[in-house]
Short mmCIF file of C-alpha atoms and ligand atoms in Angstrom, two decimals:
data_model
loop_
_atom_site.label_atom_id
_atom_site.label_comp_id
_atom_site.label_asym_id
_atom_site.label_seq_id
_atom_site.Cartn_x
_atom_site.Cartn_y
_atom_site.Cartn_z
CA MET A 1 0.00 0.00 0.00
CA ARG A 2 1.22 3.51 -0.79
CA VAL A 3 -0.13 6.31 1.38
CA VAL A 4 0.26 10.02 0.69
CA ILE A 5 -0.34 12.27 3.71
CA LEU A 6 -1.05 15.96 3.34
CA GLY A 7 -0.04 17.79 6.54
CA GLY A 8 2.48 16.84 9.23
CA GLY A 9 0.65 17.73 12.46
CA PRO A 10 -0.51 15.05 14.93
CA GLY A 11 -3.24 13.94 12.51
CA GLY A 12 -0.65 13.37 9.78
CA TYR A 13 2.47 12.15 11.55
CA GLU A 14 0.71 9.77 13.96
CA ALA A 15 -1.07 8.22 10.97
CA ALA A 16 2.29 7.93 9.18
CA LEU A 17 3.81 6.06 12.14
CA VAL A 18 0.93 3.55 12.18
CA ALA A 19 0.98 3.07 8.40
CA ALA A 20 4.76 2.60 8.28
CA ASP A 21 4.56 0.17 11.18
CA LEU A 22 2.02 -1.88 9.22
CA GLY A 23 4.32 -2.03 6.21
CA ALA A 24 2.92 0.73 4.01
CA GLU A 25 5.08 3.02 1.87
CA VAL A 26 4.37 6.47 3.31
CA VAL A 27 5.15 10.00 2.22
CA ILE A 28 4.19 13.15 4.15
CA VAL A 29 3.94 16.49 2.34
CA ASN A 30 4.13 19.29 4.88
CA ASP A 31 4.74 22.99 4.42
CA GLU A 32 6.60 23.58 7.71
CA GLY A 33 8.38 21.61 10.45
CA LEU A 34 6.96 18.25 11.45
CA GLY A 35 4.46 18.42 14.30
CA GLY A 36 2.56 21.09 12.40
CA ALA A 37 0.79 24.01 13.98
CA CYS A 38 0.30 21.89 17.10
CA VAL A 39 4.00 21.69 17.85
CA LEU A 40 5.26 24.93 16.28
CA TRP A 41 2.50 27.44 17.07
CA ASP A 42 -0.30 26.17 19.26
CA CYS A 43 -0.22 23.40 21.91
CA VAL A 44 3.49 23.14 22.56
CA PRO A 45 4.32 26.89 22.58
CA SER A 46 1.28 27.79 24.68
CA LYS A 47 1.93 25.07 27.25
CA THR A 48 5.60 26.06 27.43
CA LEU A 49 4.59 29.69 28.01
CA LEU A 50 2.19 28.52 30.72
CA THR A 51 4.97 26.56 32.42
CA SER A 52 6.79 29.86 32.95
CA ALA A 53 3.56 31.35 34.31
CA GLN A 54 3.27 28.33 36.63
CA ALA A 55 6.69 29.18 38.07
CA PHE A 56 5.19 32.47 39.28
CA SER A 57 2.41 30.59 41.07
CA THR A 58 5.03 28.43 42.79
CA LEU A 59 7.00 31.50 43.86
CA GLU A 60 3.85 33.15 45.12
CA ILE A 61 3.03 30.36 47.57
CA ALA A 62 6.65 29.79 48.63
CA PRO A 63 6.55 32.22 51.62
CA ASN A 64 3.50 30.35 52.88
CA LEU A 65 5.50 27.14 52.84
CA GLY A 66 8.25 28.75 54.90
CA VAL A 67 10.53 29.69 52.02
CA HIS A 68 11.65 33.29 52.29
CA PHE A 69 13.51 35.32 49.76
CA GLU A 70 16.39 37.64 50.42
CA GLY A 71 15.03 40.92 51.67
CA THR A 72 11.73 39.43 52.89
CA THR A 73 11.16 38.10 56.36
CA ARG A 74 7.44 37.72 56.91
CA SER A 75 5.46 34.81 55.51
CA ASP A 76 2.86 37.19 54.06
CA GLU A 77 5.47 39.27 52.29
CA VAL A 78 5.45 38.46 48.60
CA PRO A 79 8.68 39.49 46.91
CA ARG A 80 8.67 41.19 43.54
CA TYR A 81 9.50 39.01 40.57
CA GLU A 82 10.45 40.13 37.14
CA VAL A 83 9.34 38.55 33.90
CA ASP A 84 12.01 38.12 31.29
CA LEU A 85 9.77 37.74 28.25
CA PRO A 86 12.59 37.53 25.66
CA THR A 87 14.07 34.56 27.56
CA ILE A 88 10.65 32.93 27.82
CA GLN A 89 10.03 33.46 24.10
CA LYS A 90 13.45 32.05 23.22
CA ARG A 91 12.74 28.97 25.35
CA VAL A 92 9.31 28.54 23.75
CA ARG A 93 10.73 28.65 20.23
CA LYS A 94 13.66 26.35 20.99
CA LEU A 95 11.47 23.81 22.76
CA ALA A 96 8.95 23.78 19.91
CA GLN A 97 11.73 23.36 17.33
CA ASP A 98 13.38 20.57 19.38
CA GLN A 99 10.06 18.79 19.65
CA SER A 100 9.51 19.12 15.91
CA ASP A 101 13.03 17.75 15.26
CA ASP A 102 12.41 14.81 17.60
CA ILE A 103 9.21 13.92 15.75
CA ARG A 104 10.97 14.24 12.42
CA ARG A 105 13.74 11.85 13.55
CA ARG A 106 11.20 9.31 14.77
CA VAL A 107 9.17 9.44 11.58
CA VAL A 108 12.22 9.23 9.30
CA ASP A 109 13.66 6.35 11.38
CA ASP A 110 10.40 4.50 10.73
CA GLY A 111 10.97 4.80 6.99
CA VAL A 112 8.55 7.62 6.19
CA ARG A 113 9.54 9.94 3.33
CA LEU A 114 9.17 13.67 4.02
CA LEU A 115 8.66 16.39 1.45
CA LEU A 116 8.75 20.05 2.45
CA GLY A 117 6.21 21.84 0.34
CA LYS A 118 2.54 22.51 -0.37
CA GLY A 119 0.41 19.63 -1.51
CA ARG A 120 -2.74 19.62 -3.61
CA ILE A 121 -4.98 16.70 -4.53
CA VAL A 122 -5.33 16.44 -8.30
CA ASP A 123 -7.30 13.18 -8.50
CA PRO A 124 -8.45 10.58 -5.92
CA HIS A 125 -5.04 8.85 -6.06
CA THR A 126 -2.64 11.70 -6.81
CA VAL A 127 -1.14 14.61 -4.89
CA GLU A 128 0.97 17.26 -6.49
CA ALA A 129 3.62 18.68 -4.15
CA ARG A 130 5.13 22.08 -4.87
CA LEU A 131 8.44 21.87 -3.11
CA VAL A 132 9.98 24.67 -1.05
CA GLU A 133 13.36 23.95 -2.61
CA GLY A 134 11.76 24.48 -6.04
CA GLY A 135 10.04 22.22 -8.52
CA ALA A 136 7.10 19.89 -8.07
CA GLU A 137 6.53 16.16 -7.61
CA ARG A 138 3.49 14.02 -8.41
CA LEU A 139 2.82 11.41 -5.76
CA GLU A 140 0.61 8.42 -6.48
CA GLY A 141 -1.07 6.64 -3.59
CA ASP A 142 -3.53 3.82 -3.02
CA ALA A 143 -4.90 6.22 -0.42
CA ILE A 144 -4.54 9.86 0.58
CA LEU A 145 -4.94 11.27 4.09
CA VAL A 146 -5.86 14.96 4.39
CA ALA A 147 -4.55 16.39 7.68
CA THR A 148 -4.04 20.05 6.86
CA GLY A 149 -5.23 21.36 10.24
CA SER A 150 -6.83 24.74 10.86
CA ASP A 151 -5.99 28.44 10.98
CA PRO A 152 -6.97 31.08 13.55
CA ARG A 153 -10.37 32.56 12.68
CA ARG A 154 -9.93 36.06 11.22
CA LEU A 155 -12.59 38.75 11.56
CA PRO A 156 -12.76 41.21 8.65
CA THR A 157 -13.57 44.00 11.11
CA ALA A 158 -10.61 43.12 13.33
CA PRO A 159 -7.55 42.76 11.14
CA THR A 160 -4.53 41.56 13.09
CA ASP A 161 -1.25 43.42 12.61
CA GLY A 162 1.08 41.18 14.64
CA GLU A 163 2.06 44.07 16.91
CA VAL A 164 -0.96 45.44 18.75
CA ILE A 165 -3.91 43.45 17.40
CA LEU A 166 -2.79 39.85 17.71
CA SER A 167 -3.80 36.33 16.74
CA SER A 168 -2.75 33.46 19.01
CA GLN A 169 0.26 32.82 16.78
CA ASP A 170 1.49 36.44 17.10
CA VAL A 171 1.94 36.10 20.86
CA TYR A 172 5.40 34.63 20.39
CA ASP A 173 6.66 37.75 18.61
CA LEU A 174 5.86 40.01 21.57
CA LYS A 175 9.00 41.71 22.88
CA GLU A 176 7.39 43.05 26.06
CA VAL A 177 4.58 41.98 28.32
CA PRO A 178 1.44 43.91 27.28
CA GLU A 179 0.54 46.49 29.89
CA ARG A 180 -3.22 46.20 29.32
CA LEU A 181 -4.24 43.11 27.36
CA VAL A 182 -7.79 42.71 26.06
CA VAL A 183 -8.58 39.09 25.21
CA VAL A 184 -11.53 38.73 22.83
CA GLY A 185 -13.02 35.25 23.15
CA ALA A 186 -13.41 33.50 26.49
CA GLY A 187 -12.91 29.90 25.35
CA ALA A 188 -10.00 27.58 26.13
CA THR A 189 -7.33 29.45 24.16
CA GLY A 190 -8.34 32.85 25.55
CA ALA A 191 -8.43 31.51 29.11
CA GLU A 192 -4.97 29.98 28.76
CA TYR A 193 -3.37 33.18 27.46
CA ALA A 194 -5.23 35.21 30.10
CA THR A 195 -3.75 32.88 32.75
CA ALA A 196 -0.22 33.39 31.43
CA PHE A 197 -0.35 37.16 31.01
CA LEU A 198 -2.05 37.74 34.38
CA ARG A 199 0.90 35.93 35.93
CA PHE A 200 3.34 38.01 33.88
CA GLY A 201 1.79 41.18 35.28
CA SER A 202 -0.54 42.34 32.49
CA GLU A 203 -3.82 43.96 33.37
CA VAL A 204 -6.17 41.57 31.55
CA THR A 205 -9.72 42.24 30.37
CA PHE A 206 -11.76 39.39 28.96
CA VAL A 207 -14.45 40.10 26.37
CA CYS A 208 -16.93 37.22 26.82
CA SER A 209 -19.80 36.77 24.38
CA ARG A 210 -21.83 34.94 27.05
CA ASP A 211 -22.50 35.50 30.76
CA ARG A 212 -19.43 33.58 31.91
CA VAL A 213 -15.95 32.54 30.89
CA LEU A 214 -15.48 29.09 29.31
CA PRO A 215 -19.18 28.82 28.43
CA SER A 216 -18.92 25.36 26.89
CA GLN A 217 -17.19 23.83 29.92
CA ASP A 218 -18.59 22.10 33.00
CA SER A 219 -20.22 25.07 34.72
CA ASP A 220 -18.78 24.27 38.19
CA ALA A 221 -15.31 24.12 36.68
CA ALA A 222 -15.81 27.38 34.80
CA LEU A 223 -16.96 29.06 38.02
CA VAL A 224 -13.77 28.01 39.82
CA ILE A 225 -11.68 29.55 37.04
CA GLU A 226 -13.80 32.68 36.97
CA ASP A 227 -13.31 33.07 40.72
CA VAL A 228 -9.53 32.55 40.44
CA PHE A 229 -9.38 35.06 37.57
CA GLU A 230 -11.28 37.61 39.64
CA ARG A 231 -8.96 37.15 42.61
CA ARG A 232 -5.99 37.73 40.32
CA GLY A 233 -7.53 40.96 39.06
CA LEU A 234 -8.94 39.94 35.66
CA LYS A 235 -11.86 42.06 34.50
CA ALA A 236 -14.55 40.25 32.54
CA VAL A 237 -16.86 42.17 30.23
CA LYS A 238 -19.78 39.77 29.80
CA ASN A 239 -22.55 39.36 27.23
CA ALA A 240 -20.29 41.36 24.96
CA LYS A 241 -19.77 40.68 21.26
CA ALA A 242 -16.88 42.41 19.53
CA ALA A 243 -18.06 44.23 16.41
CA LYS A 244 -14.81 45.87 15.43
CA VAL A 245 -11.23 46.20 16.66
CA GLU A 246 -8.97 49.05 15.58
CA ARG A 247 -5.76 50.71 16.58
CA ALA A 248 -6.16 53.85 18.67
CA GLY A 249 -3.34 55.97 20.03
CA GLY A 250 -0.52 53.62 20.99
CA GLY A 251 -2.96 50.75 21.67
CA ALA A 252 -6.24 49.40 20.37
CA VAL A 253 -9.94 49.66 21.06
CA VAL A 254 -12.60 46.96 20.88
CA HIS A 255 -16.03 48.26 19.83
CA LEU A 256 -18.79 46.03 21.17
CA GLU A 257 -22.06 45.40 19.33
CA ASP A 258 -24.00 47.17 22.11
CA GLY A 259 -21.95 50.36 21.74
CA ARG A 260 -19.58 49.83 24.67
CA THR A 261 -15.85 50.03 24.09
CA VAL A 262 -12.90 48.29 25.76
CA GLU A 263 -9.41 49.74 25.42
CA GLY A 264 -6.04 48.13 25.86
CA SER A 265 -2.39 48.41 24.93
CA HIS A 266 -2.89 45.14 23.00
CA VAL A 267 -5.84 43.07 21.82
CA LEU A 268 -5.58 39.30 21.45
CA LEU A 269 -8.19 37.59 19.29
CA THR A 270 -8.99 34.02 20.33
CA VAL A 271 -12.24 33.50 18.48
CA GLY A 272 -11.71 29.95 17.26
CA GLN A 273 -10.08 28.10 14.42
CA VAL A 274 -11.28 27.38 10.88
CA PRO A 275 -10.53 24.10 9.05
CA GLN A 276 -7.78 24.52 6.41
CA THR A 277 -9.59 23.21 3.32
CA SER A 278 -8.98 25.86 0.69
CA GLY A 279 -6.74 25.50 -2.35
CA ILE A 280 -5.99 21.80 -1.85
CA GLY A 281 -8.37 20.37 -4.45
CA LEU A 282 -10.92 18.86 -2.06
CA GLU A 283 -14.14 19.97 -3.70
CA GLU A 284 -12.73 19.37 -7.20
CA VAL A 285 -12.36 15.63 -6.44
CA GLY A 286 -15.78 15.45 -4.79
CA ILE A 287 -14.97 15.64 -1.09
CA ALA A 288 -17.99 16.98 0.82
CA LEU A 289 -17.56 19.76 3.37
CA ASP A 290 -20.02 20.41 6.21
CA GLY A 291 -21.79 23.67 6.99
CA LYS A 292 -18.84 24.89 9.05
CA GLY A 293 -16.29 24.18 6.32
CA GLY A 294 -14.90 20.95 7.81
CA VAL A 295 -14.33 17.78 5.76
CA VAL A 296 -17.18 15.33 6.31
CA VAL A 297 -15.83 12.04 7.71
CA ASP A 298 -17.34 8.90 9.18
CA GLY A 299 -16.23 7.12 12.37
CA VAL A 300 -13.18 5.60 10.67
CA SER A 301 -12.12 8.90 9.05
CA ARG A 302 -13.36 8.14 5.50
CA THR A 303 -14.36 11.15 3.41
CA THR A 304 -17.00 10.98 0.69
CA VAL A 305 -14.29 9.85 -1.77
CA PRO A 306 -13.42 6.16 -1.12
CA SER A 307 -9.62 6.45 -1.42
CA ILE A 308 -9.35 9.64 0.65
CA TYR A 309 -9.37 9.86 4.45
CA ALA A 310 -9.20 12.99 6.62
CA ALA A 311 -8.04 13.52 10.20
CA GLY A 312 -7.68 16.35 12.68
CA ASP A 313 -8.80 19.97 12.70
CA VAL A 314 -9.55 19.86 8.97
CA THR A 315 -12.58 17.72 9.85
CA GLY A 316 -13.82 20.55 12.10
CA LYS A 317 -14.82 18.11 14.87
CA LEU A 318 -13.26 18.46 18.32
CA MET A 319 -10.15 20.46 17.57
CA LEU A 320 -7.66 18.69 19.82
CA ALA A 321 -4.26 17.19 19.10
CA SER A 322 -5.28 13.92 20.74
CA VAL A 323 -8.41 13.67 18.57
CA ALA A 324 -6.38 14.47 15.43
CA ALA A 325 -3.88 11.74 16.29
CA MET A 326 -6.63 9.19 17.00
CA GLN A 327 -8.51 10.02 13.78
CA GLY A 328 -5.24 9.59 11.85
CA ARG A 329 -4.42 6.25 13.48
CA ILE A 330 -7.95 4.93 12.98
CA ALA A 331 -7.80 5.92 9.28
CA MET A 332 -4.64 3.87 8.78
CA TRP A 333 -5.86 0.89 10.80
CA HIS A 334 -8.98 0.87 8.63
CA LEU A 335 -7.10 1.29 5.37
CA LEU A 336 -4.57 -1.38 6.20
CA GLY A 337 -7.09 -4.00 7.24
CA GLN A 338 -6.75 -3.92 11.02
CA ALA A 339 -9.70 -4.57 13.32
CA VAL A 340 -10.88 -1.06 14.15
CA ALA A 341 -13.79 0.51 15.98
CA PRO A 342 -15.16 3.94 15.10
CA LEU A 343 -13.81 6.84 17.16
CA ARG A 344 -15.61 7.08 20.50
CA TRP A 345 -16.72 10.72 20.62
CA ASP A 346 -18.34 9.95 23.98
CA ALA A 347 -14.95 9.17 25.51
CA VAL A 348 -12.79 12.11 24.43
CA ALA A 349 -10.63 13.70 27.15
CA ALA A 350 -9.56 17.35 27.06
CA THR A 351 -7.74 19.84 29.26
CA ILE A 352 -7.74 23.60 29.58
CA PHE A 353 -4.37 24.58 30.98
CA THR A 354 -5.56 27.41 33.19
CA ASP A 355 -4.27 27.59 36.77
CA PRO A 356 -5.83 25.39 38.15
CA GLN A 357 -6.38 23.22 35.07
CA ILE A 358 -9.74 21.83 33.97
CA ALA A 359 -9.63 18.28 32.64
CA THR A 360 -12.75 16.56 31.41
CA VAL A 361 -13.68 13.28 29.79
CA GLY A 362 -16.86 11.92 28.26
CA LEU A 363 -20.23 13.35 29.08
CA SER A 364 -20.69 16.59 31.05
CA GLU A 365 -23.67 17.33 33.27
CA GLN A 366 -24.84 19.96 30.77
CA GLN A 367 -24.61 17.56 27.81
CA ALA A 368 -26.47 14.87 29.77
CA ALA A 369 -29.26 17.32 30.63
CA LYS A 370 -29.51 18.53 27.03
CA ALA A 371 -29.67 14.98 25.66
CA ASN A 372 -32.09 13.80 28.39
CA ILE A 373 -29.64 11.18 29.64
CA ASP A 374 -30.12 10.20 33.29
CA VAL A 375 -26.90 10.45 35.25
CA GLU A 376 -25.91 10.32 38.90
CA VAL A 377 -23.31 12.94 39.79
CA GLU A 378 -20.86 12.94 42.69
CA SER A 379 -18.57 15.86 43.32
CA LEU A 380 -15.78 16.10 45.89
CA PRO A 381 -13.93 19.34 46.68
CA LEU A 382 -10.17 18.91 46.74
CA ALA A 383 -9.79 21.26 49.71
CA GLY A 384 -10.04 18.23 52.03
CA ASN A 385 -7.36 16.22 50.20
CA SER A 386 -4.15 16.04 52.26
CA ARG A 387 -1.92 16.35 49.19
CA ALA A 388 -3.82 19.45 48.11
CA LYS A 389 -3.33 20.94 51.59
CA MET A 390 0.41 20.20 51.48
CA SER A 391 0.65 21.89 48.09
CA ASN A 392 -1.43 24.84 49.24
CA GLN A 393 -3.99 24.19 46.50
CA ARG A 394 -7.43 25.08 47.73
CA ASP A 395 -9.33 25.48 44.46
CA GLY A 396 -10.71 22.50 42.65
CA PHE A 397 -12.75 19.34 42.77
CA VAL A 398 -13.28 15.89 41.32
CA LYS A 399 -16.61 15.10 39.70
CA LEU A 400 -17.78 11.76 38.35
CA LEU A 401 -20.91 10.94 36.36
CA ALA A 402 -22.41 7.46 36.28
CA ARG A 403 -25.50 5.83 34.83
CA PRO A 404 -28.12 5.06 37.46
CA GLY A 405 -28.47 1.36 38.25
CA SER A 406 -25.36 0.04 36.53
CA GLY A 407 -23.03 2.67 37.96
CA THR A 408 -21.15 2.82 34.62
CA ILE A 409 -18.87 5.85 34.57
CA VAL A 410 -19.83 8.04 31.60
CA GLY A 411 -17.95 11.23 32.37
CA GLY A 412 -15.76 13.16 34.73
CA ALA A 413 -14.27 16.56 35.42
CA ILE A 414 -11.23 17.39 37.52
CA VAL A 415 -10.11 20.87 38.45
CA THR A 416 -6.69 21.18 40.06
CA GLY A 417 -3.05 21.91 39.26
CA TYR A 418 -2.33 18.56 37.62
CA ALA A 419 -5.77 17.75 36.27
CA SER A 420 -4.37 17.01 32.79
CA ASP A 421 -2.49 14.00 34.21
CA LEU A 422 -5.07 13.04 36.83
CA ILE A 423 -7.87 12.54 34.31
CA ALA A 424 -6.16 9.39 32.90
CA PRO A 425 -7.86 6.79 35.17
CA VAL A 426 -11.27 8.38 34.57
CA SER A 427 -10.58 8.31 30.84
CA VAL A 428 -9.75 4.58 31.05
CA ALA A 429 -12.98 4.05 33.01
CA VAL A 430 -15.14 5.92 30.48
CA LEU A 431 -13.61 4.20 27.44
CA ASN A 432 -13.91 0.74 28.97
CA ARG A 433 -17.30 1.36 30.55
CA LEU A 434 -16.04 0.56 34.03
CA THR A 435 -18.38 1.05 36.95
CA ALA A 436 -17.87 3.40 39.88
CA ASN A 437 -17.28 0.32 42.02
CA GLN A 438 -14.51 -0.90 39.70
CA LEU A 439 -12.86 2.52 39.92
CA THR A 440 -12.59 2.07 43.69
CA GLN A 441 -10.51 -1.13 43.41
CA PRO A 442 -7.04 -0.18 42.10
CA PHE A 443 -4.44 0.80 44.69
CA GLN A 444 -3.88 4.53 44.88
CA ILE A 445 -0.92 6.29 46.38
CA TYR A 446 -1.39 7.95 49.74
CA PRO A 447 -1.17 10.88 49.93
CA SER A 448 -2.16 11.82 46.39
CA PHE A 449 -4.64 13.90 44.42
CA ALA A 450 -5.67 10.64 42.73
CA GLY A 451 -6.92 9.44 46.11
CA SER A 452 -9.81 11.88 45.70
CA ILE A 453 -10.86 10.22 42.44
CA GLN A 454 -11.14 6.96 44.32
CA GLU A 455 -12.98 8.59 47.23
CA CYS A 456 -15.41 10.23 44.81
CA ALA A 457 -15.95 6.86 43.05
CA ARG A 458 -16.54 5.20 46.43
CA ARG A 459 -19.27 7.70 47.32
CA LEU A 460 -20.83 7.31 43.90
CA ALA A 461 -20.68 3.49 44.04
CA ASN A 462 -22.27 3.46 47.49
CA ARG A 463 -25.10 5.63 46.29
CA VAL A 464 -25.67 4.14 42.84
CA GLN A 465 -24.59 0.53 43.09
CA GLY A 466 -25.06 0.15 46.83
CA HIS A 467 -22.74 -2.79 47.21
CA TYR A 468 -19.32 -1.32 47.78
CA ARG A 469 -17.42 -3.37 50.40
CA TYR A 470 -14.82 -1.61 52.54
C1 LIG B 501 -3.39 28.30 20.96
C2 LIG B 501 -3.79 26.86 20.84
C3 LIG B 501 -3.45 25.97 21.83
C4 LIG B 501 -3.83 24.63 21.72
N1 LIG B 501 -3.50 23.77 22.73
C5 LIG B 501 -3.89 22.48 22.67
C6 LIG B 501 -3.58 21.57 23.71
O1 LIG B 501 -2.98 21.94 24.72
N2 LIG B 501 -3.97 20.29 23.59
C7 LIG B 501 -4.65 19.85 22.48
O2 LIG B 501 -4.99 18.65 22.41
N3 LIG B 501 -4.95 20.68 21.47
C8 LIG B 501 -4.59 21.98 21.54
N4 LIG B 501 -4.88 22.83 20.50
C9 LIG B 501 -5.50 22.28 19.29
C10 LIG B 501 -4.43 21.57 18.44
O3 LIG B 501 -3.39 22.47 18.15
C11 LIG B 501 -5.02 21.06 17.15
O4 LIG B 501 -6.16 20.30 17.42
C12 LIG B 501 -3.98 20.19 16.40
O5 LIG B 501 -2.90 20.97 16.00
C13 LIG B 501 -4.63 19.53 15.20
O6 LIG B 501 -3.68 18.75 14.54
P1 LIG B 501 -3.74 18.57 12.94
O7 LIG B 501 -2.78 17.48 12.62
O8 LIG B 501 -5.13 18.44 12.51
O9 LIG B 501 -3.24 19.95 12.34
P2 LIG B 501 -1.98 20.89 12.55
O10 LIG B 501 -1.29 20.65 13.82
O11 LIG B 501 -2.51 22.25 12.27
O12 LIG B 501 -1.01 20.46 11.38
C14 LIG B 501 -1.37 20.60 10.01
C15 LIG B 501 -0.13 20.92 9.21
O13 LIG B 501 -0.46 20.83 7.81
C16 LIG B 501 0.17 21.90 7.14
N5 LIG B 501 -0.53 22.13 5.87
C17 LIG B 501 -1.71 22.77 5.65
N6 LIG B 501 -2.02 22.75 4.35
C18 LIG B 501 -1.02 22.08 3.72
C19 LIG B 501 -0.77 21.74 2.38
N7 LIG B 501 -1.61 22.07 1.39
N8 LIG B 501 0.37 21.06 2.07
C20 LIG B 501 1.25 20.72 3.05
N9 LIG B 501 1.06 21.01 4.35
C21 LIG B 501 -0.06 21.68 4.68
C22 LIG B 501 0.01 23.05 8.12
O14 LIG B 501 0.89 24.13 7.83
C23 LIG B 501 0.37 22.33 9.43
O15 LIG B 501 1.77 22.29 9.60
C24 LIG B 501 -4.54 24.18 20.59
C25 LIG B 501 -4.89 25.09 19.59
C26 LIG B 501 -4.53 26.42 19.71
C27 LIG B 501 -4.92 27.38 18.63
#
């Protein structure tokens, strides 16, 4: 089998690894470093930036833990810290490049051929690659995988200039910390950048189109983050839709639809991503797009053209690196004759890397209510967890959702510093349809945050299944 992959992000390169492993001849056409936007511009840079922000949180609680800094003596005296943004930016870029190089080495070691250039589908079995080094190459494949990702949504009335009015990818060109940053769009990306720049000392104003930040998240989790933001001085302008953004004086002004204005030294637009489907020959070969511009795919990543699969943000589904990678792997397992089940949309895990983080998996309470699915919910604040007390983390909780009667775990939410790692056992439970009782059985470390997952499961099992034995 010969497979041609268009795009080298997690959707593309993870598929390439699977296909090569199964003996296929694989070529990836990618127009930038391997890892794609995920590694070079989005996930990896933003999480690296947030790691620097996290260091400020650690410093902030240090006096409380009995660690004093030169010149300070009292436990309530918080020393002044300085942000060295150029050093942070340099680290972000180097780390992203290193990660991209590591992926490239792994993929090449597995026998995958890489072409640096722009690809375009010319017929259901052929891609034409215009190479960066000059010239073009026609690549024939038994199958093609489209994994071209997405681009930041642009608003015609809010043109970004890379200096004052910024897209998420412009953040890494900033030379100084914005004095007054207005973040338009209160979803995951906006909340993560707000977290970082609050820590770096910016005065941050959030323009939220709804009545709260993170409107599509578990509402209890969003409330915790909103409370933390407020305590750190973030101003939220709610029920506010940006109509226009323009430069004014040395900064910029956001004009809201209702006539209000919000001014800042910088404006960051985090209003979503759009699937990258243009100019790559999709419609010409008969690939259907949905109403939002994403490539229509089924559960095993097939498009409407039999030899062409699609994976990742280009499908416009849940725009997450982990989903892109899974869609890509499933496509190759299906193509290459492996036993494969359709992607389980009801078991997807996701994290918002605010401080504390919000990690979720499966069904949320809101989704269950909307779909009229009966669920039993148990929630446990982390304030009582001994590990949380030791770490001085007082915000956060564990929440589990189970089906009444069977006690099958169908969802969970965790809010705490390491929620992105802690969600793993709940994710295993949701995917494998374990019951709350089964989640109480594995040994957990004492003391640990994970102990609260088990405690929450125990309470849920007692209530729903009624046969938990101590
Ligand atoms: C700020 C931000 C932070 C994020 N953080 C996270 C996170 O923490 N965790 C998470 O799971 N998700 C995160 N995401 C989402 C995640 O980045 C995407 O879901 C992921 O990148 C999708 O992978 P992909 O393979 O579909 O596309 P991409 O990673 O976008 O890769 C596609 C590649 O294809 C290339 N390409 C496009 N057209 C062509 C062509 N014609 N020829 C050749 N190459 C082409 C693109 O240039 C790109 O390099 C974040 C997104 C943003 C915006």
